[in-house]
């Protein structure tokens, strides 16, 4: 069984993430989308909320599981017997950061965890959770960026609607 993990903040999940999830789910038997509980960030949605949102957004893809973790990805992957991490690349600006993390994870894991990159579909290249939140906080239209139920939850957080 080929299992992979797609780790990230997913605060909240966007069509860009969902595009990566759908494509990666076709490459592996099981794709575990795992929300990182990063104490250094102040998220809009709690880890529990992000997990719930991801479960709803991926409910039609049977081989996707949703989970959360804190601490090092390599430890989480080892505990779950996973040897591949999936990450998305939007632009050259993502590349340097992602390359560094991928190389660190490979080294730290004793070459047990490799990273596979999926380049974004062009229509989602501009999309990030932070820009979606910023647009929504000013009451802007985010219907092209996130599923309808997610847009509603974001507006609720900003007391819009
Ligand atoms: P992090 O805070 O770990 O960067 P994110 O939730 O922002 O987490 O993103 C998780 C992963 O998804 C990262 O690899 C990021 O590059 C990728 N990603 C985010 N948005 C897109 C997008 N629009 N298209 C492709 N990949 C994306």
mmCIF file of C-alpha atoms and ligand atoms in Angstrom:
data_model
loop_
_atom_site.group_PDB
_atom_site.id
_atom_site.type_symbol
_atom_site.label_atom_id
_atom_site.label_comp_id
_atom_site.label_asym_id
_atom_site.label_seq_id
_atom_site.Cartn_x
_atom_site.Cartn_y
_atom_site.Cartn_z
ATOM 1 C CA UNK A 1 0.000 0.000 0.000
ATOM 2 C CA UNK A 2 1.510 3.324 -1.066
ATOM 3 C CA UNK A 3 0.623 5.950 1.505
ATOM 4 C CA UNK A 4 1.561 9.621 1.403
ATOM 5 C CA UNK A 5 1.008 12.573 3.674
ATOM 6 C CA UNK A 6 0.055 16.084 2.529
ATOM 7 C CA UNK A 7 0.921 18.312 5.486
ATOM 8 C CA UNK A 8 0.003 21.966 5.782
ATOM 9 C CA UNK A 9 -1.807 24.666 7.688
ATOM 10 C CA UNK A 10 -4.969 24.524 5.559
ATOM 11 C CA UNK A 11 -6.309 27.648 7.303
ATOM 12 C CA UNK A 12 -8.652 27.080 5.543
ATOM 13 C CA UNK A 13 -8.459 24.701 2.596
ATOM 14 C CA UNK A 14 -8.662 26.413 -0.837
ATOM 15 C CA UNK A 15 -9.345 25.157 -4.358
ATOM 16 C CA UNK A 16 -5.536 25.169 -4.793
ATOM 17 C CA UNK A 17 -5.098 22.661 -1.965
ATOM 18 C CA UNK A 18 -8.070 20.628 -3.213
ATOM 19 C CA UNK A 19 -6.529 20.444 -6.670
ATOM 20 C CA UNK A 20 -3.294 19.046 -5.158
ATOM 21 C CA UNK A 21 -5.304 16.644 -2.962
ATOM 22 C CA UNK A 22 -7.325 15.302 -5.881
ATOM 23 C CA UNK A 23 -4.272 14.807 -8.082
ATOM 24 C CA UNK A 24 -2.169 13.230 -5.318
ATOM 25 C CA UNK A 25 -5.043 10.910 -4.370
ATOM 26 C CA UNK A 26 -4.770 9.423 -7.863
ATOM 27 C CA UNK A 27 -1.073 8.656 -7.339
ATOM 28 C CA UNK A 28 -1.224 6.904 -3.972
ATOM 29 C CA UNK A 29 -3.425 4.215 -2.437
ATOM 30 C CA UNK A 30 -4.027 6.409 0.598
ATOM 31 C CA UNK A 31 -3.412 10.142 0.969
ATOM 32 C CA UNK A 32 -3.400 11.442 4.526
ATOM 33 C CA UNK A 33 -4.056 15.183 4.574
ATOM 34 C CA UNK A 34 -2.705 16.284 7.916
ATOM 35 C CA UNK A 35 -3.224 19.659 9.576
ATOM 36 C CA UNK A 36 -0.137 20.954 11.302
ATOM 37 C CA UNK A 37 -0.830 22.382 14.744
ATOM 38 C CA UNK A 38 1.747 25.160 14.526
ATOM 39 C CA UNK A 39 1.959 27.037 17.810
ATOM 40 C CA UNK A 40 3.977 29.795 16.120
ATOM 41 C CA UNK A 41 0.998 30.842 13.972
ATOM 42 C CA UNK A 42 -2.312 32.378 15.018
ATOM 43 C CA UNK A 43 -4.818 30.659 12.775
ATOM 44 C CA UNK A 44 -8.323 31.797 11.868
ATOM 45 C CA UNK A 45 -9.676 28.281 12.351
ATOM 46 C CA UNK A 46 -8.733 25.877 15.153
ATOM 47 C CA UNK A 47 -7.097 22.568 14.238
ATOM 48 C CA UNK A 48 -10.392 20.793 14.964
ATOM 49 C CA UNK A 49 -12.278 23.194 12.675
ATOM 50 C CA UNK A 50 -9.708 22.780 9.892
ATOM 51 C CA UNK A 51 -9.913 18.983 10.147
ATOM 52 C CA UNK A 52 -13.712 19.132 9.993
ATOM 53 C CA UNK A 53 -13.628 21.457 6.966
ATOM 54 C CA UNK A 54 -11.114 19.216 5.163
ATOM 55 C CA UNK A 55 -13.218 16.106 5.873
ATOM 56 C CA UNK A 56 -16.275 17.767 4.384
ATOM 57 C CA UNK A 57 -14.368 19.128 1.365
ATOM 58 C CA UNK A 58 -12.794 15.742 0.548
ATOM 59 C CA UNK A 59 -15.705 13.475 1.431
ATOM 60 C CA UNK A 60 -16.116 12.445 -2.210
ATOM 61 C CA UNK A 61 -12.537 11.125 -2.490
ATOM 62 C CA UNK A 62 -12.576 7.717 -0.780
ATOM 63 C CA UNK A 63 -8.810 7.234 -0.368
ATOM 64 C CA UNK A 64 -8.256 10.554 1.401
ATOM 65 C CA UNK A 65 -7.975 10.540 5.193
ATOM 66 C CA UNK A 66 -7.791 13.679 7.313
ATOM 67 C CA UNK A 67 -5.718 13.931 10.456
ATOM 68 C CA UNK A 68 -3.664 16.452 12.445
ATOM 69 C CA UNK A 69 -0.250 16.496 14.035
ATOM 70 C CA UNK A 70 2.143 18.665 15.973
ATOM 71 C CA UNK A 71 5.905 18.564 16.110
ATOM 72 C CA UNK A 72 8.157 17.263 13.388
ATOM 73 C CA UNK A 73 6.713 15.865 10.185
ATOM 74 C CA UNK A 74 9.412 13.179 10.080
ATOM 75 C CA UNK A 75 8.284 11.816 13.463
ATOM 76 C CA UNK A 76 4.637 11.844 12.433
ATOM 77 C CA UNK A 77 5.477 10.103 9.150
ATOM 78 C CA UNK A 78 7.644 7.469 10.863
ATOM 79 C CA UNK A 79 4.923 6.729 13.419
ATOM 80 C CA UNK A 80 2.441 6.176 10.611
ATOM 81 C CA UNK A 81 4.765 4.227 8.315
ATOM 82 C CA UNK A 82 4.665 6.936 5.630
ATOM 83 C CA UNK A 83 7.671 7.607 3.392
ATOM 84 C CA UNK A 84 6.359 10.261 1.018
ATOM 85 C CA UNK A 85 5.266 13.826 1.709
ATOM 86 C CA UNK A 86 3.333 15.790 -0.906
ATOM 87 C CA UNK A 87 3.657 19.553 -1.234
ATOM 88 C CA UNK A 88 2.336 22.026 -3.762
ATOM 89 C CA UNK A 89 4.400 24.550 -5.668
ATOM 90 C CA UNK A 90 2.764 27.723 -6.886
ATOM 91 C CA UNK A 91 5.582 29.977 -7.953
ATOM 92 C CA UNK A 92 9.312 30.296 -7.772
ATOM 93 C CA UNK A 93 8.873 31.991 -4.391
ATOM 94 C CA UNK A 94 7.538 28.723 -2.912
ATOM 95 C CA UNK A 95 10.474 26.818 -4.321
ATOM 96 C CA UNK A 96 13.331 27.971 -2.115
ATOM 97 C CA UNK A 97 11.377 27.464 1.089
ATOM 98 C CA UNK A 98 10.014 24.100 0.013
ATOM 99 C CA UNK A 99 13.399 22.864 -1.215
ATOM 100 C CA UNK A 100 14.969 23.629 2.143
ATOM 101 C CA UNK A 101 12.228 21.824 4.080
ATOM 102 C CA UNK A 102 12.306 18.826 1.741
ATOM 103 C CA UNK A 103 16.071 18.466 2.016
ATOM 104 C CA UNK A 104 16.001 18.895 5.788
ATOM 105 C CA UNK A 105 13.269 16.268 6.148
ATOM 106 C CA UNK A 106 15.156 13.814 3.955
ATOM 107 C CA UNK A 107 18.352 14.295 5.932
ATOM 108 C CA UNK A 108 16.722 14.286 9.380
ATOM 109 C CA UNK A 109 14.703 11.180 8.615
ATOM 110 C CA UNK A 110 17.790 9.211 7.610
ATOM 111 C CA UNK A 111 16.541 9.343 3.988
ATOM 112 C CA UNK A 112 13.257 7.692 5.008
ATOM 113 C CA UNK A 113 11.016 10.615 4.068
ATOM 114 C CA UNK A 114 11.044 11.995 0.554
ATOM 115 C CA UNK A 115 8.977 14.870 -0.793
ATOM 116 C CA UNK A 116 7.005 14.882 -4.015
ATOM 117 C CA UNK A 117 5.997 18.247 -5.486
ATOM 118 C CA UNK A 118 2.933 18.924 -7.555
ATOM 119 C CA UNK A 119 2.931 22.163 -9.493
ATOM 120 C CA UNK A 120 -0.237 24.141 -9.176
ATOM 121 C CA UNK A 121 -2.857 24.185 -11.867
ATOM 122 C CA UNK A 122 -2.489 27.600 -13.475
ATOM 123 C CA UNK A 123 -5.930 28.806 -12.493
ATOM 124 C CA UNK A 124 -4.976 28.404 -8.808
ATOM 125 C CA UNK A 125 -1.431 29.752 -8.996
ATOM 126 C CA UNK A 126 -2.414 33.021 -7.301
ATOM 127 C CA UNK A 127 -4.399 31.369 -4.513
ATOM 128 C CA UNK A 128 -3.303 31.269 -0.900
ATOM 129 C CA UNK A 129 -5.226 30.866 2.344
ATOM 130 C CA UNK A 130 -3.896 34.231 3.523
ATOM 131 C CA UNK A 131 -5.079 36.149 0.458
ATOM 132 C CA UNK A 132 -8.486 34.476 0.715
ATOM 133 C CA UNK A 133 -8.751 35.560 4.350
ATOM 134 C CA UNK A 134 -7.696 39.097 3.547
ATOM 135 C CA UNK A 135 -10.223 39.443 0.722
ATOM 136 C CA UNK A 136 -12.977 37.974 2.902
ATOM 137 C CA UNK A 137 -12.156 40.236 5.840
ATOM 138 C CA UNK A 138 -13.024 43.208 3.600
ATOM 139 C CA UNK A 139 -16.196 41.546 2.392
ATOM 140 C CA UNK A 140 -14.730 40.646 -1.021
ATOM 141 C CA UNK A 141 -15.892 37.781 -3.230
ATOM 142 C CA UNK A 142 -14.055 34.512 -2.522
ATOM 143 C CA UNK A 143 -16.389 32.214 -4.441
ATOM 144 C CA UNK A 144 -13.638 31.421 -6.990
ATOM 145 C CA UNK A 145 -11.205 30.475 -4.208
ATOM 146 C CA UNK A 146 -12.922 28.110 -1.774
ATOM 147 C CA UNK A 147 -15.983 25.824 -1.708
ATOM 148 C CA UNK A 148 -19.234 27.625 -0.858
ATOM 149 C CA UNK A 149 -19.557 26.157 2.647
ATOM 150 C CA UNK A 150 -15.984 27.250 3.450
ATOM 151 C CA UNK A 151 -16.665 30.806 2.208
ATOM 152 C CA UNK A 152 -19.649 30.969 4.558
ATOM 153 C CA UNK A 153 -17.531 29.841 7.530
ATOM 154 C CA UNK A 154 -14.833 32.430 6.724
ATOM 155 C CA UNK A 155 -17.352 35.288 6.484
ATOM 156 C CA UNK A 156 -18.850 34.142 9.804
ATOM 157 C CA UNK A 157 -15.438 34.428 11.453
ATOM 158 C CA UNK A 158 -15.182 38.022 10.223
ATOM 159 C CA UNK A 159 -18.792 38.722 11.229
ATOM 160 C CA UNK A 160 -19.681 39.413 7.606
ATOM 161 C CA UNK A 161 -23.094 38.187 6.289
HETATM 162 P P1 LIG B 1 1.965 25.968 4.953
HETATM 163 O O1 LIG B 1 1.583 26.960 6.012
HETATM 164 O O2 LIG B 1 2.542 24.697 5.438
HETATM 165 O O3 LIG B 1 2.684 26.552 3.751
HETATM 166 P P2 LIG B 1 -0.468 25.858 3.449
HETATM 167 O O4 LIG B 1 -1.749 25.367 4.004
HETATM 168 O O5 LIG B 1 -0.415 27.281 3.056
HETATM 169 O O6 LIG B 1 0.597 25.435 4.461
HETATM 170 O O7 LIG B 1 -0.058 25.010 2.166
HETATM 171 C C1 LIG B 1 0.212 23.644 2.211
HETATM 172 C C2 LIG B 1 0.848 23.234 0.905
HETATM 173 O O8 LIG B 1 -0.032 23.498 -0.172
HETATM 174 C C3 LIG B 1 2.152 23.964 0.562
HETATM 175 O O9 LIG B 1 2.996 23.040 -0.072
HETATM 176 C C4 LIG B 1 1.712 25.018 -0.412
HETATM 177 O O10 LIG B 1 2.757 25.378 -1.290
HETATM 178 C C5 LIG B 1 0.615 24.295 -1.139
HETATM 179 N N1 LIG B 1 -0.360 25.201 -1.749
HETATM 180 C C6 LIG B 1 -1.026 26.205 -1.164
HETATM 181 N N2 LIG B 1 -1.821 26.848 -2.043
HETATM 182 C C7 LIG B 1 -1.636 26.221 -3.244
HETATM 183 C C8 LIG B 1 -2.121 26.430 -4.571
HETATM 184 N N3 LIG B 1 -2.950 27.437 -4.842
HETATM 185 N N4 LIG B 1 -1.710 25.579 -5.534
HETATM 186 C C9 LIG B 1 -0.831 24.591 -5.251
HETATM 187 N N5 LIG B 1 -0.307 24.356 -4.035
HETATM 188 C C10 LIG B 1 -0.704 25.159 -3.044
#
